[in-house]
XYZ file of N, CA and C in Angstrom:
363
model
N -7.171 7.278 27.812
C -5.954 6.501 27.753
C -6.013 5.461 28.858
N -5.762 4.209 28.493
C -5.817 3.167 29.510
C -4.487 2.455 29.706
N -3.477 2.764 28.861
C -2.189 2.108 29.016
C -1.082 2.979 28.444
N 0.016 3.090 29.158
C 1.208 3.778 28.686
C 2.162 2.711 28.178
N 2.511 2.780 26.897
C 3.379 1.779 26.281
C 4.731 2.426 26.001
N 5.803 1.758 26.394
C 7.144 2.284 26.149
C 8.099 1.138 25.858
N 9.234 1.486 25.267
C 10.240 0.457 25.061
C 11.032 0.282 26.352
N 11.878 -0.702 26.386
C 12.613 -1.022 27.610
C 13.977 -0.333 27.601
N 14.013 0.922 27.163
C 15.260 1.672 27.165
C 15.682 1.923 28.612
N 16.936 2.212 28.773
C 17.438 2.472 30.120
C 16.934 3.839 30.592
N 15.908 3.814 31.350
C 15.344 5.028 31.907
C 14.756 4.693 33.263
N 14.514 5.745 34.000
C 13.901 5.559 35.303
C 12.653 6.417 35.356
N 11.520 5.799 35.614
C 10.274 6.543 35.696
C 10.194 7.195 37.067
N 9.888 8.476 37.063
C 9.785 9.212 38.310
C 8.625 8.679 39.149
N 8.780 8.778 40.445
C 7.729 8.327 41.357
C 6.449 9.115 41.140
N 6.589 10.401 40.780
C 5.403 11.233 40.534
C 4.617 10.707 39.337
N 5.326 10.268 38.296
C 4.654 9.714 37.119
C 3.940 8.417 37.495
N 4.610 7.572 38.268
C 3.990 6.319 38.704
C 2.740 6.590 39.535
N 2.807 7.601 40.411
C 1.645 7.963 41.229
C 0.486 8.454 40.365
N 0.800 9.253 39.335
C -0.250 9.755 38.447
C -0.888 8.606 37.671
N -0.068 7.687 37.168
C -0.612 6.533 36.449
C -1.506 5.701 37.363
N -1.060 5.519 38.603
C -1.841 4.737 39.554
C -3.157 5.434 39.884
N -3.089 6.758 40.098
C -4.281 7.521 40.474
C -5.311 7.540 39.344
N -4.843 7.581 38.111
C -5.754 7.632 36.965
C -6.091 6.243 36.420
N -5.606 5.204 37.098
C -5.828 3.811 36.706
C -5.367 3.541 35.274
N -4.152 3.989 34.972
C -3.539 3.788 33.669
C -2.445 2.750 33.821
N -2.512 1.704 33.018
C -1.503 0.658 33.073
C -0.208 1.098 32.406
N 0.863 0.359 32.667
C 2.155 0.643 32.071
C 2.721 -0.656 31.520
N 3.099 -0.641 30.245
C 3.647 -1.823 29.597
C 4.968 -1.473 28.935
N 5.964 -2.295 29.143
C 7.281 -2.096 28.530
C 7.609 -3.324 27.692
N 8.214 -3.081 26.522
C 8.648 -4.202 25.687
C 9.936 -4.781 26.261
N 10.236 -5.996 25.844
C 11.461 -6.630 26.298
C 12.648 -6.032 25.555
N 13.819 -5.980 26.189
C 14.979 -5.425 25.496
C 15.379 -6.297 24.311
N 15.811 -5.643 23.216
C 16.317 -6.285 22.001
C 15.237 -7.039 21.227
N 13.966 -6.755 21.472
C 12.861 -7.337 20.704
C 12.063 -6.193 20.098
N 12.585 -5.627 18.996
C 11.980 -4.443 18.398
C 10.583 -4.716 17.853
N 10.281 -5.957 17.502
C 8.964 -6.247 16.937
C 7.850 -5.998 17.955
N 8.189 -5.896 19.232
C 7.176 -5.631 20.244
C 6.808 -4.151 20.325
N 7.642 -3.295 19.739
C 7.384 -1.859 19.784
C 6.502 -1.485 18.594
N 5.225 -1.166 18.863
C 4.257 -0.914 17.809
C 4.582 0.344 17.016
N 5.151 1.344 17.669
C 5.488 2.584 16.973
C 6.585 2.346 15.945
N 7.593 1.547 16.280
C 8.647 1.247 15.320
C 8.113 0.422 14.163
N 7.152 -0.446 14.435
C 6.557 -1.261 13.376
C 5.809 -0.361 12.394
N 5.032 0.584 12.902
C 4.292 1.511 12.029
C 5.254 2.419 11.279
N 6.319 2.854 11.942
C 7.301 3.704 11.281
C 7.949 2.960 10.117
N 8.118 1.650 10.227
C 8.656 0.858 9.115
C 7.751 0.940 7.897
N 6.430 0.909 8.104
C 5.482 1.047 6.997
C 5.559 2.445 6.387
N 5.648 3.456 7.236
C 5.738 4.834 6.744
C 7.002 5.005 5.914
N 8.114 4.493 6.397
C 9.393 4.650 5.700
C 9.380 3.936 4.352
N 8.839 2.725 4.311
C 8.801 2.009 3.030
C 7.868 2.706 2.035
N 6.734 3.239 2.509
C 5.840 3.989 1.623
C 6.486 5.279 1.137
N 7.247 5.931 1.991
C 7.955 7.152 1.605
C 8.978 6.862 0.520
N 9.767 5.821 0.706
C 10.772 5.467 -0.299
C 10.120 5.096 -1.625
N 8.995 4.367 -1.557
C 8.292 3.985 -2.778
C 7.771 5.211 -3.519
N 7.139 6.145 -2.797
C 6.581 7.342 -3.413
C 7.661 8.195 -4.056
N 8.767 8.375 -3.356
C 9.834 9.213 -3.899
C 10.471 8.574 -5.129
N 10.593 7.254 -5.148
C 11.159 6.580 -6.313
C 10.178 6.584 -7.483
N 8.902 6.376 -7.210
C 7.887 6.319 -8.263
C 7.767 7.641 -9.002
N 7.734 8.740 -8.256
C 7.508 10.052 -8.858
C 8.787 10.827 -9.114
N 9.932 10.226 -8.839
C 11.240 10.863 -9.029
C 11.282 12.221 -8.330
N 10.985 12.190 -7.034
C 10.922 13.398 -6.219
C 12.340 13.854 -5.873
N 12.538 15.165 -5.884
C 13.818 15.736 -5.472
C 14.099 15.336 -4.022
N 15.290 14.792 -3.719
C 15.588 14.351 -2.354
C 15.456 15.441 -1.295
N 15.585 16.709 -1.688
C 15.439 17.801 -0.727
C 13.986 17.987 -0.281
N 13.054 17.361 -0.966
C 11.622 17.504 -0.637
C 11.101 16.303 0.134
N 11.971 15.602 0.837
C 11.567 14.397 1.563
C 10.535 14.703 2.648
N 10.619 15.881 3.255
C 9.681 16.215 4.326
C 8.259 16.424 3.785
N 8.139 17.031 2.614
C 6.825 17.174 1.988
C 6.250 15.810 1.626
N 7.110 14.931 1.106
C 6.662 13.579 0.761
C 6.251 12.810 2.013
N 6.987 12.987 3.097
C 6.643 12.323 4.356
C 5.296 12.801 4.874
N 5.040 14.097 4.758
C 3.753 14.649 5.162
C 2.631 14.047 4.330
N 2.850 13.901 3.031
C 1.845 13.312 2.155
C 1.583 11.854 2.526
N 2.640 11.078 2.741
C 2.506 9.663 3.087
C 1.742 9.512 4.399
N 2.080 10.299 5.399
C 1.396 10.211 6.692
C -0.071 10.610 6.574
N -0.370 11.625 5.768
C -1.754 12.041 5.572
C -2.565 10.935 4.913
N -1.999 10.313 3.879
C -2.704 9.234 3.186
C -2.899 8.040 4.118
N -1.869 7.694 4.886
C -1.990 6.555 5.797
C -2.992 6.831 6.913
N -3.142 8.079 7.327
C -4.118 8.419 8.369
C -5.553 8.443 7.848
N -5.723 8.558 6.524
C -7.062 8.636 5.943
C -7.511 7.348 5.261
N -6.665 6.333 5.232
C -7.044 5.077 4.593
C -7.201 3.988 5.652
N -8.092 3.053 5.354
C -8.442 2.009 6.314
C -7.271 1.066 6.564
N -7.221 0.547 7.773
C -6.155 -0.363 8.176
C -6.769 -1.580 8.859
N -6.206 -2.741 8.587
C -6.722 -3.989 9.146
C -6.674 -3.990 10.676
N -5.597 -3.440 11.238
C -5.437 -3.476 12.694
C -6.488 -2.637 13.425
N -7.159 -1.734 12.713
C -8.215 -0.911 13.313
C -9.602 -1.370 12.879
N -9.719 -2.598 12.429
C -11.021 -3.103 11.987
C -11.468 -2.467 10.690
N -10.524 -2.241 9.776
C -10.772 -1.623 8.478
C -11.393 -0.235 8.615
N -10.892 0.513 9.601
C -11.270 1.905 9.772
C -9.999 2.747 9.701
N -10.094 3.975 9.219
C -8.907 4.845 9.171
C -8.454 5.224 10.585
N -7.147 5.346 10.804
C -6.653 5.736 12.125
C -7.215 7.065 12.615
N -7.386 8.031 11.727
C -7.922 9.323 12.168
C -9.380 9.194 12.610
N -10.125 8.267 12.005
C -11.507 8.045 12.442
C -11.551 7.359 13.794
N -10.627 6.427 14.009
C -10.556 5.742 15.305
C -10.197 6.745 16.405
N -9.290 7.669 16.094
C -8.842 8.637 17.098
C -9.902 9.673 17.424
N -10.618 10.157 16.405
C -11.558 11.254 16.636
C -13.011 10.811 16.704
N -13.340 9.659 16.112
C -14.716 9.199 16.075
C -15.525 9.823 14.955
N -14.906 10.646 14.116
C -15.586 11.322 13.014
C -15.221 10.665 11.689
N -16.186 10.575 10.783
C -15.910 10.060 9.448
C -15.075 11.081 8.692
N -13.999 10.621 8.082
C -13.058 11.519 7.429
C -13.420 11.743 5.965
N -13.113 12.920 5.451
C -13.341 13.275 4.059
C -12.072 12.966 3.277
N -12.165 12.044 2.307
C -10.981 11.656 1.546
C -10.976 12.240 0.144
N -11.843 13.206 -0.142
C -11.939 13.747 -1.497
C -10.632 14.381 -1.952
N -9.860 14.933 -1.049
C -8.584 15.544 -1.435
C -7.615 14.500 -1.987
N -7.723 13.255 -1.517
C -6.857 12.194 -2.029
C -7.222 11.810 -3.453
N -8.476 12.032 -3.835
C -8.940 11.658 -5.160
C -8.649 12.726 -6.199
N -8.479 13.959 -5.780
C -8.291 15.072 -6.721
C -6.829 15.319 -7.066
N -5.946 15.151 -6.104
C -4.558 15.523 -6.315
C -3.631 14.374 -5.964
N -2.491 14.323 -6.639
C -1.448 13.360 -6.303
C -0.183 14.151 -6.002
N 0.597 13.654 -5.099
C 1.822 14.343 -4.704
C 2.744 14.517 -5.911
N 3.357 15.673 -6.003
C 4.364 16.010 -6.994
C 3.780 16.200 -8.388
N 2.455 16.422 -8.490
C 1.838 16.763 -9.765
C 2.022 18.245 -10.021
N 2.030 18.594 -11.281
C 2.112 19.999 -11.655
C 0.735 20.621 -11.442
N 0.704 21.734 -10.765
C -0.553 22.436 -10.517
C -0.508 23.774 -11.229
N -1.530 24.061 -11.996
C -1.617 25.329 -12.705
C -2.635 26.214 -11.998
N -2.296 27.467 -11.854
C -3.233 28.403 -11.239
C -3.118 29.748 -11.932
N -4.181 30.494 -11.918
C -4.196 31.811 -12.545
C -3.664 32.837 -11.550
N -2.966 33.810 -12.089
C -2.460 34.899 -11.257
C -3.166 36.175 -11.671
N -3.681 36.884 -10.703
C -4.380 38.145 -10.975
C -3.577 39.266 -10.347
N -3.458 40.314 -11.096
C -2.741 41.485 -10.546
C -3.714 42.332 -9.743
N -3.173 43.011 -8.784
C -4.011 43.915 -7.981
C -4.394 45.123 -8.820
N -5.650 45.504 -8.776
C -6.110 46.640 -9.575
C -6.222 47.871 -8.712
């Protein structure tokens, strides 16, 4: 980690935290107040939210299952390439390992899955 990024919310950073950042040579960057476009996490969350709404509308998902749909959207977004990462998946950038996307090709969220049930003998 080379930089701690935070919004400009009303908070006070403890002196101990500042000392740790200084000792580990970690920079600190704060966005300007009332400029949400500078907060990268909120920008990414906007993409996640729009993809979630699209998926739930497309597949007519029960509104009570929004958390499962959110998990699916985040998994797909973590395994697909993004321009901001040089057309590499975020999970590959984070771990350095090539990710297996075969699960995305076999199943789609909210599909009916059939399985056999065996009784105990």
